[in-house]
Tab-separated table of C-alpha atoms in Angstrom:
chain	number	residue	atom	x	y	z
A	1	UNK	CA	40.480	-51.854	94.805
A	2	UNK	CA	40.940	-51.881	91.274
A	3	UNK	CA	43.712	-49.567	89.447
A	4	UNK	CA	42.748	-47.399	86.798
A	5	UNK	CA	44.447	-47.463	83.640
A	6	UNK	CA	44.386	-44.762	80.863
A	7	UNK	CA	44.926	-46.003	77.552
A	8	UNK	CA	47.311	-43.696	75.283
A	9	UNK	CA	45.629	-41.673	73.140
A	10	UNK	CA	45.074	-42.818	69.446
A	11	UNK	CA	47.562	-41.426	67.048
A	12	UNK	CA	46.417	-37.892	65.044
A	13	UNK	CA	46.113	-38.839	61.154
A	14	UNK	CA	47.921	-35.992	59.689
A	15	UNK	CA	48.253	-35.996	55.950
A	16	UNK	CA	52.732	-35.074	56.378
A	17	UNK	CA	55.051	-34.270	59.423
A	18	UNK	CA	58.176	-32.619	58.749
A	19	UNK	CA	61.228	-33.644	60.897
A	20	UNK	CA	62.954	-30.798	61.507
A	21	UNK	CA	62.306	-26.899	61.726
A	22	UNK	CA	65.284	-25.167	60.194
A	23	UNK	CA	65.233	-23.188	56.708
A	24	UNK	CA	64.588	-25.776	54.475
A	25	UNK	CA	61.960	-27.725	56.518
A	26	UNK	CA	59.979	-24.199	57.263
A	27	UNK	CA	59.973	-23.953	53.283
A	28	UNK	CA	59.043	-27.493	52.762
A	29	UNK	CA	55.721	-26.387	54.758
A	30	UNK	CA	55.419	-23.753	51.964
A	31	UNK	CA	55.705	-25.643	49.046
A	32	UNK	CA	53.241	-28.585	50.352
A	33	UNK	CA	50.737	-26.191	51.106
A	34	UNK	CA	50.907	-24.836	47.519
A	35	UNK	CA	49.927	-28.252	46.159
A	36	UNK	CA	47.169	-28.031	48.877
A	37	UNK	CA	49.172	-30.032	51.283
A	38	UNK	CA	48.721	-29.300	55.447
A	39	UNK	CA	51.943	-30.248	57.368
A	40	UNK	CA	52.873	-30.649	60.990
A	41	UNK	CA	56.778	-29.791	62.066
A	42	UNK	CA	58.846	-31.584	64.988
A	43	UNK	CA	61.482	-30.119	66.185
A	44	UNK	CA	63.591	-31.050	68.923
A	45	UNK	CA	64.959	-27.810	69.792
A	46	UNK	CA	62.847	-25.014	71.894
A	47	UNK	CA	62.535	-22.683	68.782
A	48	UNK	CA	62.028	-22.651	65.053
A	49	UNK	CA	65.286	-22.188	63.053
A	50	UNK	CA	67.906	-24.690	63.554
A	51	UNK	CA	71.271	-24.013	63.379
A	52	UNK	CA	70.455	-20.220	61.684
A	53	UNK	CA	69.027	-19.775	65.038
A	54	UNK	CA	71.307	-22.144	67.425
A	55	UNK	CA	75.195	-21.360	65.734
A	56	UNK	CA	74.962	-18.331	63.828
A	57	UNK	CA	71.896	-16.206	64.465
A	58	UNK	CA	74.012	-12.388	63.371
A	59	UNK	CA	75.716	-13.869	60.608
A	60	UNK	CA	75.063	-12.478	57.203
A	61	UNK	CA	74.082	-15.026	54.194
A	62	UNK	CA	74.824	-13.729	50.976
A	63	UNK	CA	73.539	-16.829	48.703
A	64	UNK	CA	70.002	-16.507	49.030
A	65	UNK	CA	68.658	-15.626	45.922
A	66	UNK	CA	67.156	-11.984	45.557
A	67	UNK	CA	68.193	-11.235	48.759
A	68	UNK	CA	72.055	-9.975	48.273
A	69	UNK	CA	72.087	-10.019	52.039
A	70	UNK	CA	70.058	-11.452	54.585
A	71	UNK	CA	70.624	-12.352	58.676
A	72	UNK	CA	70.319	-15.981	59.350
A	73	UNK	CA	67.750	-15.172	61.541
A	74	UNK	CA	66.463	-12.746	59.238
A	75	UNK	CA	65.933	-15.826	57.013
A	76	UNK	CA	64.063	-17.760	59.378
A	77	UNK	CA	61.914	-14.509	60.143
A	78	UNK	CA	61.032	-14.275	56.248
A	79	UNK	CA	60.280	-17.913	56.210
A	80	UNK	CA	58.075	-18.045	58.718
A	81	UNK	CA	56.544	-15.076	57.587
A	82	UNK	CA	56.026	-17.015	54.169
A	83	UNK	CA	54.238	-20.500	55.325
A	84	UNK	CA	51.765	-18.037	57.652
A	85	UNK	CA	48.751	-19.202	55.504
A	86	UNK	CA	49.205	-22.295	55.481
A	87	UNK	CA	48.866	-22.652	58.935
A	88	UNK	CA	51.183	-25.638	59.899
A	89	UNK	CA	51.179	-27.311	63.388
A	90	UNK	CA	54.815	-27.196	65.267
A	91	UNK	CA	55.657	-28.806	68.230
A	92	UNK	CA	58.433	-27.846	69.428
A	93	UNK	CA	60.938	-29.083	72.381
A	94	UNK	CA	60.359	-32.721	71.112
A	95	UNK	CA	62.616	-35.390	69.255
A	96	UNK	CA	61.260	-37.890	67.837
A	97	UNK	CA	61.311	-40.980	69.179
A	98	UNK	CA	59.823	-43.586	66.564
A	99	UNK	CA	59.602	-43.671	62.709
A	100	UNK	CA	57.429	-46.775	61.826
A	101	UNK	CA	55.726	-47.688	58.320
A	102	UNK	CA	52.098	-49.149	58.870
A	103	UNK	CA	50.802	-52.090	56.731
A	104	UNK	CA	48.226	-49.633	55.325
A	105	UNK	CA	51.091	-47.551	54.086
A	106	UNK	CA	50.702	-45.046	56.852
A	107	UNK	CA	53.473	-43.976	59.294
A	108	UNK	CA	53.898	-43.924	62.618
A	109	UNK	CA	55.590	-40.896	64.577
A	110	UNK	CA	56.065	-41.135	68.291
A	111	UNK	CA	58.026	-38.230	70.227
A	112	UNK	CA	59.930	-37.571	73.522
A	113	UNK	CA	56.991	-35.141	74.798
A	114	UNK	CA	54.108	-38.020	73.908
A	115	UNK	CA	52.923	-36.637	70.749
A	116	UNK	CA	52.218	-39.539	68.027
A	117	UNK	CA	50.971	-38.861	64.829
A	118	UNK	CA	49.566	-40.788	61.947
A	119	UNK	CA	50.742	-39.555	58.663
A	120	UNK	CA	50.427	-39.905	55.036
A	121	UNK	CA	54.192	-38.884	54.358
A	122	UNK	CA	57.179	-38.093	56.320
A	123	UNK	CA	59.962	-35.339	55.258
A	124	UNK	CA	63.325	-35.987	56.953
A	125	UNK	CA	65.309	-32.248	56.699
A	126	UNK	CA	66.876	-32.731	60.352
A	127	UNK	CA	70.209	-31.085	59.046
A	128	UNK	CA	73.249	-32.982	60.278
A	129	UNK	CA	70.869	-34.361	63.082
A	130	UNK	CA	71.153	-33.249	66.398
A	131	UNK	CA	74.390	-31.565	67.113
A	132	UNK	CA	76.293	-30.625	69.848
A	133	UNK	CA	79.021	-28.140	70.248
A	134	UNK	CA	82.670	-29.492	71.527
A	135	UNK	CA	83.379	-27.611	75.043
A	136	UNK	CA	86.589	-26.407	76.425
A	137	UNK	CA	87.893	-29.508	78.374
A	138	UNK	CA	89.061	-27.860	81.213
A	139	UNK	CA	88.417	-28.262	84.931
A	140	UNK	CA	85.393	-26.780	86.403
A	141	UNK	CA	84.200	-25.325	83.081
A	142	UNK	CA	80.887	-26.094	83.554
A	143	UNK	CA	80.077	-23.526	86.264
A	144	UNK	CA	80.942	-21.137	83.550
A	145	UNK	CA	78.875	-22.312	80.913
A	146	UNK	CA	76.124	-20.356	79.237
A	147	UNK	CA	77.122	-17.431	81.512
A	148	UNK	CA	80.772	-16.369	80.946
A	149	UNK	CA	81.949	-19.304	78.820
A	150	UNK	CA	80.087	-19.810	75.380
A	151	UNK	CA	80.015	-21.602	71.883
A	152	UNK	CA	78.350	-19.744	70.051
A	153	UNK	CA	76.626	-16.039	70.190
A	154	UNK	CA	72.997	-15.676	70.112
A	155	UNK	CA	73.486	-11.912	70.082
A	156	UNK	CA	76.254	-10.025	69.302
A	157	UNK	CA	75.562	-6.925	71.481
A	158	UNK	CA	76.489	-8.990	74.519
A	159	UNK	CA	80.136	-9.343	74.018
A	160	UNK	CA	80.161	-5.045	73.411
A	161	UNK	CA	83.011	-3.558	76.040
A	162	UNK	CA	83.589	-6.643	76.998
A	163	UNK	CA	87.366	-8.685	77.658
A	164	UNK	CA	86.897	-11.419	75.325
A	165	UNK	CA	88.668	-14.386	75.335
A	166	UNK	CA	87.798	-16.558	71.279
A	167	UNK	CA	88.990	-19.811	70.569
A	168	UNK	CA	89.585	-21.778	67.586
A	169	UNK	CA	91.146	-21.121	64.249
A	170	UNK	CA	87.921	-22.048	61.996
A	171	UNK	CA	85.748	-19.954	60.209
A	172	UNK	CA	83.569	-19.217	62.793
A	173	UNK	CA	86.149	-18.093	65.453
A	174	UNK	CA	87.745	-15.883	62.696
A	175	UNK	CA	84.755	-14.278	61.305
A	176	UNK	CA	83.524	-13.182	65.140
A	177	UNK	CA	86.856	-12.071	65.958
A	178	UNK	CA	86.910	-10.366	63.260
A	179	UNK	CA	83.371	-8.924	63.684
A	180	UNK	CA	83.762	-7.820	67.751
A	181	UNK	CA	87.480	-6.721	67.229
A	182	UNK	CA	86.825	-2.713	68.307
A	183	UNK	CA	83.355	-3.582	69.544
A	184	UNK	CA	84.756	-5.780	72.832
A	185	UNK	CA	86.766	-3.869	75.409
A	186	UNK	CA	89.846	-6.399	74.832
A	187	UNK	CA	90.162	-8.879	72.391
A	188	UNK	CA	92.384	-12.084	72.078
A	189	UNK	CA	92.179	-15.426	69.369
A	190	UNK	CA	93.876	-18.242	70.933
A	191	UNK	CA	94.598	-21.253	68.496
A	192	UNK	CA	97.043	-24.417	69.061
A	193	UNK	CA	99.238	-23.185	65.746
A	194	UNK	CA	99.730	-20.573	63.548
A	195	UNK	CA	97.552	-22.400	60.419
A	196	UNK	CA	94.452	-21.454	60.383
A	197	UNK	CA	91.216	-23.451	58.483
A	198	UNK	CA	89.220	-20.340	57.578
A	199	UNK	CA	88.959	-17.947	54.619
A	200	UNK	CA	92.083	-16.630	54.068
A	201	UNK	CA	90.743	-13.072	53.356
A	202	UNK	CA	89.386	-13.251	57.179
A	203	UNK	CA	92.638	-14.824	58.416
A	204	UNK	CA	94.367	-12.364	56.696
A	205	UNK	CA	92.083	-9.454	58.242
A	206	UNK	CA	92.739	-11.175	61.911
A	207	UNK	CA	96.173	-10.530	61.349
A	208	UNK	CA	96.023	-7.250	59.951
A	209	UNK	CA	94.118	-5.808	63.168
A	210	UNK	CA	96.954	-7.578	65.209
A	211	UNK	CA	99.479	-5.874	63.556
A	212	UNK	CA	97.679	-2.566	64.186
A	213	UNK	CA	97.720	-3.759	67.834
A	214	UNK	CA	93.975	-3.800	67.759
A	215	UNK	CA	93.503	-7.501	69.190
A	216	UNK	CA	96.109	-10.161	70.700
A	217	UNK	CA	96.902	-13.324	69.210
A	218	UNK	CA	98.055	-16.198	70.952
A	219	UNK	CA	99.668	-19.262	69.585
A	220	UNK	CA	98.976	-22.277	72.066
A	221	UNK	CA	96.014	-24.326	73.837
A	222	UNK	CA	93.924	-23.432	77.308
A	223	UNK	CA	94.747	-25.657	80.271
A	224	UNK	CA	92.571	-23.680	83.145
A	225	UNK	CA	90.234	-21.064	83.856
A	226	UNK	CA	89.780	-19.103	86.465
A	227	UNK	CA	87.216	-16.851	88.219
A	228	UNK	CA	84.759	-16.665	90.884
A	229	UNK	CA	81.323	-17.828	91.002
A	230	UNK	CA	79.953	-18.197	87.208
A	231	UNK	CA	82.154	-15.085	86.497
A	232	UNK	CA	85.432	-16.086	84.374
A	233	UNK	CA	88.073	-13.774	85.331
A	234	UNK	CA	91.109	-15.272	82.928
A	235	UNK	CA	91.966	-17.707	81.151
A	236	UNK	CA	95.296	-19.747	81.248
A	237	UNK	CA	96.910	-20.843	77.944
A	238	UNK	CA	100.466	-22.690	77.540
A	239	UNK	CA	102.245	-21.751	74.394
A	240	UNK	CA	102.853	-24.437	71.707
A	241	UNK	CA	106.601	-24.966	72.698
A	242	UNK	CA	105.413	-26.445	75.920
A	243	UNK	CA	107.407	-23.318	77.979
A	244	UNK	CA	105.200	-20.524	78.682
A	245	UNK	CA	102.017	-19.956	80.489
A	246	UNK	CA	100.019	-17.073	79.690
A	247	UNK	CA	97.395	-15.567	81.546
A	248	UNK	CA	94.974	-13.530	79.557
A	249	UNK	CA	92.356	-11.551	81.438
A	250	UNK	CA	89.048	-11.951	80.204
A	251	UNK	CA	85.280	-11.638	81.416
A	252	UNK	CA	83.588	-13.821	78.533
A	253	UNK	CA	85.215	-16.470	76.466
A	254	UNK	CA	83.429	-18.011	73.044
A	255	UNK	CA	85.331	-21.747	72.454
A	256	UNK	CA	84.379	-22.353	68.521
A	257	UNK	CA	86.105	-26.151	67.918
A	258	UNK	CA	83.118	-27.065	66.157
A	259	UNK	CA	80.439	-29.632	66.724
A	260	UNK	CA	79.483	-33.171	67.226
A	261	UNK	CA	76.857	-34.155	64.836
A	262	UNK	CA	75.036	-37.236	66.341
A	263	UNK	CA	72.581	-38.776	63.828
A	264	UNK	CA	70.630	-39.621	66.877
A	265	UNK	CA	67.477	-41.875	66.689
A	266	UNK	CA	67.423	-41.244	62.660
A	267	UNK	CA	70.144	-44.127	62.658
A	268	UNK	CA	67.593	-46.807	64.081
A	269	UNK	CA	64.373	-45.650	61.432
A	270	UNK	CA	65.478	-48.610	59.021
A	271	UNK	CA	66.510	-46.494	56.232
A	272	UNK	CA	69.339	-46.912	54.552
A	273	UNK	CA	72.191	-44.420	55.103
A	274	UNK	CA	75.735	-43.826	53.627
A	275	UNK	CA	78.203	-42.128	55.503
A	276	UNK	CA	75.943	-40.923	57.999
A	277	UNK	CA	73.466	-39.452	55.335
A	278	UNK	CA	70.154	-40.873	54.113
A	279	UNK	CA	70.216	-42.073	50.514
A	280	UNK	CA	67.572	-40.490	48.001
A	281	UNK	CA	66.833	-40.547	44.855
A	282	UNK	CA	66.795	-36.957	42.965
A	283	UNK	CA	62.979	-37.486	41.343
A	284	UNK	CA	61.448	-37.407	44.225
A	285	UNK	CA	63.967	-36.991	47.250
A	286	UNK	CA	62.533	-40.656	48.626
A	287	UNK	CA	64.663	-42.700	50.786
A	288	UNK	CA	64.706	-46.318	51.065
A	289	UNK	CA	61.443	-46.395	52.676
A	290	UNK	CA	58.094	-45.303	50.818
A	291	UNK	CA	56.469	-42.241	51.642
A	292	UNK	CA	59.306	-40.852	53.899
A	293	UNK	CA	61.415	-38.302	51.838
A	294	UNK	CA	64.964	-36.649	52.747
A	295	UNK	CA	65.649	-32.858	52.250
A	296	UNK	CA	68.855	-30.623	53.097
A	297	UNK	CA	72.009	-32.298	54.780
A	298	UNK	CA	70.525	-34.966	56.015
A	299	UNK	CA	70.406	-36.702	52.527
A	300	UNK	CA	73.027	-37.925	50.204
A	301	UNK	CA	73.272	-38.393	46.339
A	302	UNK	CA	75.688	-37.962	43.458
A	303	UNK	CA	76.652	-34.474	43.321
A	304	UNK	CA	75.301	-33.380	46.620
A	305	UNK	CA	75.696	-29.803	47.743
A	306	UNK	CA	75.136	-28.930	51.049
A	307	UNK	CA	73.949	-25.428	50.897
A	308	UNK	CA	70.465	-23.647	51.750
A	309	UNK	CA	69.949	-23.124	47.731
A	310	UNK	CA	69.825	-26.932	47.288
A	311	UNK	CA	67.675	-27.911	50.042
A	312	UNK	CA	65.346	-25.279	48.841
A	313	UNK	CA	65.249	-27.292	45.250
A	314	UNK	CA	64.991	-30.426	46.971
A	315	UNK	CA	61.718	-28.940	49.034
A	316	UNK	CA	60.046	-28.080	45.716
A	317	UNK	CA	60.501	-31.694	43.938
A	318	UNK	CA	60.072	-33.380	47.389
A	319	UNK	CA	56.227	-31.870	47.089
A	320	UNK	CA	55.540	-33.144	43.980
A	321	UNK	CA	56.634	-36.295	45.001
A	322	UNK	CA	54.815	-36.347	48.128
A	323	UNK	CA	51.140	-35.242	46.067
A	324	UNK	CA	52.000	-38.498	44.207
A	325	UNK	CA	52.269	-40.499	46.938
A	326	UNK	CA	49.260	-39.092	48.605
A	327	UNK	CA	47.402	-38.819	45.605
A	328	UNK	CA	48.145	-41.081	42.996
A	329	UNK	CA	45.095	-41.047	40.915
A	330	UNK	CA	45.227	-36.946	40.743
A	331	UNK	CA	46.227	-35.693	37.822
A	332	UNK	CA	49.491	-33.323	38.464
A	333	UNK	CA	50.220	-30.370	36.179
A	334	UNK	CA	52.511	-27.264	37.394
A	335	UNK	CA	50.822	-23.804	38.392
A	336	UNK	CA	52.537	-20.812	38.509
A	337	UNK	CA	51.865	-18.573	41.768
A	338	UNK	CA	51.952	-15.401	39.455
A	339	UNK	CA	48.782	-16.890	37.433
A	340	UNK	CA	47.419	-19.510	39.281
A	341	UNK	CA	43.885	-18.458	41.006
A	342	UNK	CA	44.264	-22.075	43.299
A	343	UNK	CA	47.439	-20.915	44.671
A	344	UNK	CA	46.970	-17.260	45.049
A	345	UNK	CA	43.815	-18.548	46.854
A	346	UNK	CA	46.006	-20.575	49.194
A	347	UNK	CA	48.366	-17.817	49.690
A	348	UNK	CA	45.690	-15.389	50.887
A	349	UNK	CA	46.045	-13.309	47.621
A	350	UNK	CA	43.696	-14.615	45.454
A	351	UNK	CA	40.885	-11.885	43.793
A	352	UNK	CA	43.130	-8.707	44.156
A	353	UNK	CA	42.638	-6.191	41.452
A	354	UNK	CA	45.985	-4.457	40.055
């Protein structure tokens, strides 16, 4: 009896794939698909956003242009909301796996879920790469996690009348404590020493509302947790002179000492990196490796700036570069969306009258 074999299925020729769904891949889909340009997006987490949607979904932005203030996941909303006509594919829940330039100039993308792809042009905007938050090291913690112990809030609301336990003394613990101090039931920062790494004005704030007795600050480190099922009842901190054990009630706890960013499989792609960063070149936004291009933090260069604002830039001249590359015998000349009847056509506004 003879076994049956399946061979895999043949790869998908797409004409780009985008590595990576947070803000400035999503608007990388929007400025290919200006030039005329389809685009698939891998991302490994569950959900379109990255960290806007993973760390810091309730936080306000204030540096997006036009927008004096705008949600993180507002931002992600409005971006999405943007690329709609141009109809990208995402796949979602999937890392990739393989990064590998063809002899015929094509690449090769293989991910965890099975999904290979043959594209014209790859666009590297994974962030910092796959990250991972640093977890209270304490015994039995993990029968707490994602239920009563967290690191980081995906909504605000659910830490309302609640005794809250933060840690940390960056600006992410500070700028929750400062946001839930009146909102929780109880409130308490606990951080190893009295130096703190975050905005002043915040730290400053924090100890304002201490002073008015409306939170608890406590100088020192945990060493155990307590509670009862996957319900945290207190936690246990020794001061930083080594003497004194306090117990601090609490029902939810939010540990903020930052993350682990692991390049992941980015580091075995063949392209050449520099302190952990892909090296490009600011025409185009290539790395060392034709037809794959680096956007956002993942990419280094003289005078690199890792905000939103830049990787936005670096989307618009990555596209350019990337028609080039697909196209090199077509002629490129800029359009403007206010005037352009081939863009307003591709944005689904084309042959309005005003």
């Amino acid at each position: 009896m003879s076994e049956s074999f399946t061979a895999p299925a043949e790869p998908t020729a797409v004409e780009t794939v985008i590595i990576g769904a947070g803000p400035v891949g999503l608007f990388q889909i929007f400025e290919l698909g200006l030039l005329g340009i389809s685009s698939h997006i891998i991302d490994s987490l569950p959900t379109v956003g990255g960290q806007c949607t993973e760390l810091y979904p309730d936080k306000p932005i204030y540096d997006i242009p036009a927008l004096p203030v705008c949600g993180a996941q507002e931002l992600i909303d409005r971006l999405l909301e943007q690329v709609k006509p141009f109809h990208a594919t995402f796949h979602l829940g999937q890392e990739v796996t393989e990064v590998r330039p063809s002899p015929d100039d094509r690449i090769h993308i293989a991910t965890s879920a099975g999904t290979r792809l043959d594209a014209g042009a790859v666009v590297i905007a994974a962030g910092v790469g796959s990250f991972q938050p640093r977890r209270l090291a304490l015994a039995g913690i993990e029968q707490y996690e994602g239920r009563s112990v967290h690191y980081r809030v995906k909504s605000a609301a659910e830490f309302h009348g609640r005794d809250l336990v933060i840690c940390g003394g960056g600006d992410s613990a500070l700028d929750w404590t400062v946001a839930l101090c009146g909102k929780a039931r109880s409130l308490t920062l606990v951080h190893r020493r009295e130096e703190f790494r975050a905005a002043p004005a915040t730290v400053q704030r924090m100890r304002d509302l201490v002073a008015a007795g409306k939170m608890q600050l406590a100088i020192g480190h945990a060493v155990a947790i307590h509670g009862e099922g996957h319900h945290v009842s207190a936690l246990v901190v020794q001061t930083h002179d080594g003497k004194t054990t306090l117990q601090i009630p609490a029902d939810q706890v939010l540990a903020f000492y930052g993350l682990h960013p692991k390049l992941g499989p980015v580091a075995d792609w063949g392209i050449e990196l520099e302190r952990k960063a892909l090296k490009v070149d600011t025409e185009k936004f290539q790395t060392s490796v034709p037809g794959i291009f680096a956007i956002g933090d993942i990419n280094t260069y003289p005078g690199k700036k890792k905000l939103i604002l830049s990787g936005f830039h670096e989307a618009a001249l990555a596209a350019f570069a990337i028609q080039h590359h697909l196209f090199p015998d077509k002629r490129q000349f800029l359009q403007y969306t206010t005037t352009s009847p081939i863009m307003q056509k591709r944005l689904g506004v084309g042959g309005e009258s005003h």
